[in-house]
Structures are given as structure tokens and as C-alpha cells.
Amino acid sequence: MSKPKVIVTRRWPEAVEEALREHFDVEVRVDDKPMSKSELMDALTRADALFPTVTDRIDAEVLNSEPMRCRLIGNFGVGFNNIDTDAAKSRGIVVTNTPDVLTHATADLAMALLLAVARRVGEGERHVRSKAWTGWRPTHMMGTQVTGKRLGLIGIGRIGGAVAKKASHGFDMNVQAYDPFPPSADRLKDLGVTLVDSPKTIFETSDFVSLHCPATPENRHLVNAERLASMNPAAFLINTARGDIVDEAALVNALQSGVIAGAGLDVFEQEPKVTDELLTMDNVVLLPHLGSATTETREAMGFRVLKNARAFFKGEEPNDRVA
Ligand code: DGY
């Protein structure tokens, strides 16, 4: 029996590409550049499955492609806001994602950003590299203490929960969270989290606010000028979720005018474009969407797509079906 044809839109870790070839007739985007709309549309007519990433916008227009051959979209990523799942459903296409395997890598990176911006790690590193350092002195580059401070989480799902545990158990932080669909009281206790009933409390009373909610239309610009203004001027914002949860222009204003103390950002509203003003600010730490970027995690994500696809083509329900 011939193998199903799959198109992989970006390079994957070698071990996973190799494993894919055992089970599928694989076409990989070897130049590793994002596919254009017409290339994505063409891919849907040529393959039984498409394996895109966060950089591929699979919208209703792309999904209008004819004649449609694709029956499965296996997203390489837990967030699937790059895919119009309603349009996929209406074309009879199953969509899967890669939850669980990137939880700790992403939570680790949220903590890294939190520590880096509070302790001026980026700024300090640039200082040493530029040979500006003249030696230790008691008032040099003083940052903000992290241990024991109050961390507010917007979203306490898998990644938010892992951040909570690391912060409360590792850094003795006082962690509070808002989530419209909170986990059980037992889980909250294990994570060391107090639940609050509105985002307002999180913004008004936290020393650090970290975002861990999905990029739904309702969450677009959840962090706006008003919410930023309600934060403590000594507080920091951390975003490892999705760029459009934050109104980036409002954030730039807030950072420039001292409305908040700083921000640690792994995601941006118009990725890979970053608002110019951010690039020159010392009170921000900027990363190129690295949340899940460990070898272990990126391999696990690929193997998760593979597992879902194998189940699908055997006629079984894939574990991580989201549409
Ligand atoms: C995800 O999985 O949603 C990340 O943002 C990309 O790895």
C-alpha cells in the first residue's frame, strides 16, 4: 500500500524528519522559508496531510483550495491560532496540535525572561561585551528582587500551571492567577496558587504579570493602555503566549513613560517584525519566539505530530484533535 503524502512546511529536527519518512511519503520545505499563500493552497491539493507551524497562516482563503486533497492538518505547535479551525472543519479536515510536550520548556523561558528583565541581565551582558564595565560598585546596575514577590498569571492551564509551580516552589513567590476555566482546588493547592476572580486584580496587585492564555479573538489586546496604567509602576510584564494579546503600541508608550518598569517578550504582534522603539529600550528583554526551542522539546513536538498522523491514517481518533 502506498504511503500517505505529507508536506512539512519548515525544517524539523533531523530525528523526526527521518521517522516521518518511515511512515509517509514526505516533502519537506528544505529552504526553511515561510510558504506563501499560493504555496500553501497548492500544498493542500497535493498532499494527504499538511504539517504547518505558527508561521503558516492557514485561513479560510487557503482552505478554499481546490481540488482539496488534504484531510489532516498536524500543527507543529500547541497554539493553533494560525489555523481557521471552523473553515478546516467545514472542509472536513481534521486538525491536531502538540500539547504537553512543550509545557516545561515554555514555562522555563517565562521564568528566564522574568529573571532577566528584573535583574537587568540583557543590559548587563551588553555592558560587559561593550567593554564599558569599570568594576564592582555598590550602586551598579541595581535590579529588582524576584524571590518572595507577587506573580500574577493570566491563564492557569498547562504552561501557566508550570510557571506557578516553578515560581512558588522555587522562588517562594506569592502566585495568584485569573482563569475563566480554572483547574480544581487540589491542583491549585499543589501549584501554590491563589485564584482571583478578575484580570483587574492581577494587573492592579502583581509585581510581575505573566500571560498564559490562548490567542482567541476575545483575548486580543487584553493587555491595553488601561490595564497597563492600572499596574504598579515598579511592575513587569512577561509574554510568552502570543503577541496580539498585548497592544504593542500601548506597551511601548507604557515603557517609555514609566507606567510600568519593564517587559520580557518572546512574542510580538507582527512577528517577526518588532516595534522599532522596543529595540532601543534597556528595560525590555526580547527573544525571537523561543518558548519551545529546546532540542528535547522540538523533537517531542515533531514526534507528537507523527503520532497523531499515524493514528489518523489508521482510521483512529488522534489524541490531540482540536477540530
Ligand atoms: C506553540 O507551540 O504554540 C509555540 O508558540 C511555538 O512552538
Coordinates of C-alpha atoms and ligand atoms in Angstrom, one line a residue:
M1 CA 0.0 0.0 0.0
S2 CA 1.4 3.4 -0.9
K3 CA 2.2 5.8 2.0
P4 CA 0.1 8.9 2.5
K5 CA 1.8 12.1 1.2
V6 CA 2.6 14.7 3.7
I7 CA 4.0 18.2 3.2
V8 CA 6.1 19.7 6.1
T9 CA 6.3 23.5 5.8
R10 CA 9.6 24.1 7.7
R11 CA 12.6 22.0 8.6
W12 CA 12.1 19.8 11.6
P13 CA 14.7 18.2 13.9
E14 CA 16.5 15.5 11.8
A15 CA 15.4 12.6 14.0
V16 CA 11.8 13.4 13.4
E17 CA 12.2 14.0 9.7
E18 CA 13.8 10.6 9.5
A19 CA 10.9 9.0 11.5
L20 CA 8.3 10.7 9.3
R21 CA 9.9 9.1 6.2
E22 CA 9.4 5.6 7.6
H23 CA 5.6 6.1 7.6
F24 CA 4.9 8.8 5.0
D25 CA 5.9 10.0 1.6
V26 CA 7.4 13.2 2.9
E27 CA 8.0 16.5 1.1
V28 CA 10.0 19.0 3.3
R29 CA 10.4 22.7 2.7
V30 CA 14.2 22.4 2.5
D31 CA 14.9 26.1 2.2
D32 CA 13.1 26.6 5.6
K33 CA 11.4 29.8 4.4
P34 CA 7.7 30.5 5.2
M35 CA 5.4 29.3 2.4
S36 CA 3.3 31.9 0.5
K37 CA -0.4 31.8 0.4
S38 CA -0.4 30.2 -3.0
E39 CA 2.2 27.6 -2.0
L40 CA 0.1 26.6 1.0
M41 CA -3.0 26.4 -1.3
D42 CA -1.1 24.3 -3.7
A43 CA 0.2 22.0 -0.9
L44 CA -3.4 21.3 0.2
T45 CA -4.1 20.0 -3.3
R46 CA -1.0 17.8 -3.5
A47 CA -0.9 16.1 0.0
D48 CA -3.0 14.0 2.2
A49 CA -1.7 15.9 5.2
L50 CA -0.1 19.3 5.8
F51 CA 2.2 19.8 8.8
P52 CA 2.4 23.6 9.3
T53 CA 3.9 25.8 12.1
V54 CA 3.0 29.0 13.8
T55 CA 4.4 30.9 10.8
D56 CA 1.9 29.5 8.3
R57 CA -1.4 31.3 8.2
I58 CA -4.0 28.6 7.2
D59 CA -7.0 30.9 6.8
A60 CA -10.4 30.4 5.1
E61 CA -9.0 31.6 1.7
V62 CA -6.2 29.0 1.9
L63 CA -8.7 26.4 2.9
N64 CA -10.8 27.2 -0.1
S65 CA -8.1 25.5 -2.2
E66 CA -9.4 23.2 -5.0
P67 CA -9.3 20.3 -5.6
M68 CA -8.8 19.6 -1.9
R69 CA -6.7 16.5 -1.2
C70 CA -5.6 17.3 2.4
R71 CA -7.5 15.5 5.1
L72 CA -5.3 16.3 8.1
I73 CA -3.5 19.4 9.3
G74 CA -1.0 18.4 12.0
N75 CA 0.2 21.7 13.5
F76 CA 3.7 21.7 14.9
G77 CA 2.8 23.8 18.0
V78 CA 0.3 23.9 20.8
G79 CA -1.2 27.2 19.8
F80 CA -3.3 26.9 16.7
N81 CA -4.5 30.4 16.2
N82 CA -2.6 30.3 12.8
I83 CA -5.4 27.9 11.6
D84 CA -9.0 28.8 10.9
T85 CA -10.4 25.7 12.6
D86 CA -14.0 26.4 11.6
A87 CA -13.0 26.7 7.9
A88 CA -11.0 23.4 8.3
K89 CA -14.0 21.7 9.8
S90 CA -16.2 22.8 7.0
R91 CA -13.8 21.3 4.5
G92 CA -13.8 18.0 6.5
I93 CA -10.2 18.5 7.6
V94 CA -9.1 17.2 11.0
V95 CA -6.7 19.5 12.9
T96 CA -4.3 18.4 15.7
N97 CA -1.8 20.3 17.9
T98 CA 1.1 19.3 20.2
P99 CA 0.1 20.0 23.9
D100 CA 2.0 18.8 27.0
V101 CA 5.5 18.3 25.4
L102 CA 6.4 22.0 25.4
T103 CA 4.9 22.9 28.8
H104 CA 8.1 23.0 30.7
A105 CA 10.3 24.5 28.1
T106 CA 7.9 27.4 27.7
A107 CA 7.4 27.8 31.4
D108 CA 11.2 27.8 31.9
L109 CA 11.6 30.5 29.3
A110 CA 8.9 32.6 31.0
M111 CA 10.9 32.4 34.2
A112 CA 14.1 33.2 32.3
L113 CA 12.5 36.4 30.9
L114 CA 11.1 37.3 34.3
L115 CA 14.5 36.9 35.9
A116 CA 16.4 38.6 33.0
V117 CA 14.2 41.7 33.0
A118 CA 14.1 42.1 36.8
R119 CA 17.8 41.6 37.2
R120 CA 18.8 43.6 34.0
V121 CA 20.5 40.5 32.5
G122 CA 20.4 41.7 28.9
E123 CA 21.6 45.2 29.8
G124 CA 24.4 43.7 32.0
E125 CA 25.5 41.4 29.2
R126 CA 25.6 44.3 26.7
H127 CA 27.6 46.3 29.3
V128 CA 30.3 43.7 29.6
R129 CA 30.5 42.9 25.9
S130 CA 30.9 46.6 25.1
K131 CA 33.8 46.8 27.5
A132 CA 32.1 49.6 29.4
W133 CA 32.4 47.8 32.8
T134 CA 34.8 49.5 35.1
G135 CA 34.4 47.2 38.1
W136 CA 32.2 46.3 41.0
R137 CA 30.5 49.1 42.9
P138 CA 27.6 49.1 45.4
T139 CA 25.2 51.1 43.3
H140 CA 25.9 49.5 39.9
M141 CA 23.0 48.2 37.8
M142 CA 20.7 47.5 40.7
G143 CA 17.7 45.5 39.6
T144 CA 14.5 44.2 41.3
Q145 CA 14.4 41.3 43.7
V146 CA 12.3 38.3 42.4
T147 CA 12.2 35.9 45.3
G148 CA 9.2 36.5 47.5
K149 CA 7.4 38.9 45.1
R150 CA 3.8 38.6 43.9
L151 CA 3.4 37.0 40.5
G152 CA 0.0 37.3 38.7
L153 CA -0.8 34.9 35.9
I154 CA -3.4 35.4 33.2
G155 CA -4.3 31.8 32.5
I156 CA -3.5 28.8 34.7
G157 CA -3.6 26.0 32.1
R158 CA -0.7 23.6 31.4
I159 CA 2.0 26.3 30.9
G160 CA 0.6 28.8 33.4
G161 CA 0.5 26.0 36.0
A162 CA 4.1 25.0 35.4
V163 CA 5.2 28.7 35.8
A164 CA 3.2 28.9 39.0
K165 CA 4.9 25.8 40.4
K166 CA 8.4 26.9 39.5
A167 CA 7.7 30.4 40.9
S168 CA 6.0 29.4 44.1
H169 CA 8.2 26.3 44.9
G170 CA 11.5 27.6 43.5
F171 CA 11.4 31.3 44.1
D172 CA 9.0 31.5 47.0
M173 CA 6.8 33.8 45.0
N174 CA 3.2 34.6 46.1
V175 CA 1.4 33.4 43.0
Q176 CA -2.1 34.5 42.0
A177 CA -4.0 33.6 38.8
Y178 CA -7.0 34.5 36.8
D179 CA -8.6 31.9 34.5
P180 CA -12.2 31.7 33.4
F181 CA -11.9 27.9 33.4
P182 CA -9.7 27.3 36.5
P183 CA -8.4 23.8 37.5
S184 CA -9.5 22.0 40.6
A185 CA -8.9 23.4 44.1
D186 CA -6.5 20.4 44.7
R187 CA -4.4 21.3 41.6
L188 CA -4.3 25.0 42.6
K189 CA -3.1 23.9 46.1
D190 CA -0.4 21.7 44.6
L191 CA 0.7 24.6 42.3
G192 CA 0.7 27.0 45.2
V193 CA -1.7 29.4 43.5
T194 CA -4.5 31.6 44.8
L195 CA -7.3 32.1 42.3
V196 CA -8.7 35.7 41.8
D197 CA -11.9 36.5 40.1
S198 CA -10.9 39.1 37.6
P199 CA -7.9 40.1 35.4
K200 CA -8.2 43.6 37.1
T201 CA -6.9 42.2 40.4
I202 CA -4.0 40.6 38.6
F203 CA -2.9 43.8 36.9
E204 CA -3.5 46.0 39.9
T205 CA -1.8 43.9 42.6
S206 CA 1.1 42.0 41.0
D207 CA 4.8 42.8 40.9
F208 CA 5.1 40.6 37.7
V209 CA 2.3 39.8 35.3
S210 CA 2.8 36.8 33.0
L211 CA 0.5 35.9 30.2
H212 CA -0.6 32.2 29.6
C213 CA -3.9 32.5 27.9
P214 CA -4.8 31.4 24.3
A215 CA -4.9 33.9 21.4
T216 CA -8.6 33.9 21.0
P217 CA -10.4 36.9 19.4
E218 CA -11.6 37.8 23.0
N219 CA -8.1 37.9 24.3
R220 CA -6.8 40.3 21.5
H221 CA -5.3 43.3 23.2
L222 CA -6.3 42.0 26.6
V223 CA -3.3 44.0 27.8
N224 CA -4.2 47.5 26.7
A225 CA -3.4 51.1 27.8
E226 CA -5.9 51.0 30.5
R227 CA -4.7 47.7 32.1
L228 CA -1.1 48.8 31.8
A229 CA -2.0 52.1 33.6
S230 CA -3.6 50.1 36.4
M231 CA -0.2 48.2 37.1
N232 CA 2.2 49.2 39.7
P233 CA 4.9 51.5 38.1
A234 CA 7.5 49.1 39.5
A235 CA 5.9 46.0 37.9
F236 CA 7.0 44.0 34.9
L237 CA 5.0 42.3 32.1
I238 CA 6.1 38.9 30.7
N239 CA 4.7 37.5 27.4
T240 CA 5.5 34.0 26.2
A241 CA 1.9 33.4 24.9
R242 CA 1.0 35.2 21.7
G243 CA 1.9 38.8 20.5
D244 CA -1.6 40.0 19.8
I245 CA -2.7 39.5 23.4
V246 CA -0.8 42.7 24.0
D247 CA -1.4 46.1 22.3
E248 CA 2.2 46.6 21.4
A249 CA 1.9 50.3 20.7
A250 CA 0.3 50.8 24.2
L251 CA 3.1 48.8 25.8
V252 CA 5.7 50.9 24.1
N253 CA 4.1 54.0 25.5
A254 CA 3.8 52.5 28.9
L255 CA 7.5 51.5 28.9
Q256 CA 8.6 54.9 27.6
S257 CA 6.6 56.9 30.1
G258 CA 7.4 54.8 33.2
V259 CA 3.9 53.4 33.5
I260 CA 5.5 50.0 34.1
A261 CA 9.1 49.1 34.9
G262 CA 9.8 46.7 32.1
A263 CA 8.8 43.8 29.9
G264 CA 10.1 40.4 28.9
L265 CA 8.8 39.5 25.5
D266 CA 9.2 36.2 23.5
V267 CA 6.3 37.0 21.1
F268 CA 5.2 40.1 19.1
E269 CA 2.1 41.4 17.5
Q270 CA 3.5 41.4 13.9
E271 CA 6.2 38.6 14.1
P272 CA 8.9 38.6 13.0
K273 CA 8.6 42.4 13.0
V274 CA 9.3 44.0 16.3
T275 CA 8.2 47.6 17.0
D276 CA 11.4 49.7 16.5
E277 CA 11.2 51.6 19.8
L278 CA 11.5 48.3 21.7
L279 CA 14.8 47.6 20.1
T280 CA 16.5 50.6 21.7
M281 CA 15.0 50.2 25.2
D282 CA 17.0 48.9 28.1
N283 CA 14.1 48.0 30.3
V284 CA 13.0 45.2 27.9
V285 CA 14.3 41.7 27.2
L286 CA 13.4 40.5 23.7
L287 CA 13.6 36.9 22.4
P288 CA 12.7 35.5 18.9
H289 CA 9.8 33.2 19.9
L290 CA 12.0 30.6 21.6
G291 CA 9.4 29.3 24.2
S292 CA 9.6 25.7 23.0
A293 CA 13.1 25.9 21.5
T294 CA 15.0 23.1 23.2
T295 CA 16.2 20.1 21.3
E296 CA 14.3 17.7 23.6
T297 CA 11.0 19.7 23.2
R298 CA 11.2 20.4 19.4
E299 CA 11.8 16.6 18.8
A300 CA 9.0 15.7 21.1
M301 CA 6.7 18.1 19.3
G302 CA 7.5 16.5 15.9
F303 CA 7.0 13.0 17.3
R304 CA 3.6 14.2 18.7
V305 CA 2.6 15.3 15.2
L306 CA 3.8 12.0 13.8
K307 CA 1.8 10.0 16.5
N308 CA -1.4 12.0 15.7
A309 CA -0.9 11.5 12.0
R310 CA -0.3 7.7 12.3
A311 CA -3.4 7.3 14.3
F312 CA -5.4 9.4 11.8
F313 CA -4.3 7.4 8.8
K314 CA -5.0 4.1 10.6
G315 CA -8.6 5.4 11.0
E316 CA -8.2 6.1 14.7
E317 CA -9.1 9.3 16.6
P318 CA -5.8 11.3 17.0
N319 CA -5.1 12.1 20.7
D320 CA -4.6 15.8 20.1
R321 CA -7.5 16.6 17.8
V322 CA -8.6 20.3 18.2
A323 CA -11.0 20.4 15.2
Ligands
DGY1 C1 3.4 27.0 20.2 O1 3.6 25.8 20.2 O2 2.3 27.4 20.2 C2 4.6 27.8 20.2 O3 4.3 29.2 20.3 C3 5.5 27.5 19.0 O4 6.2 26.5 19.5

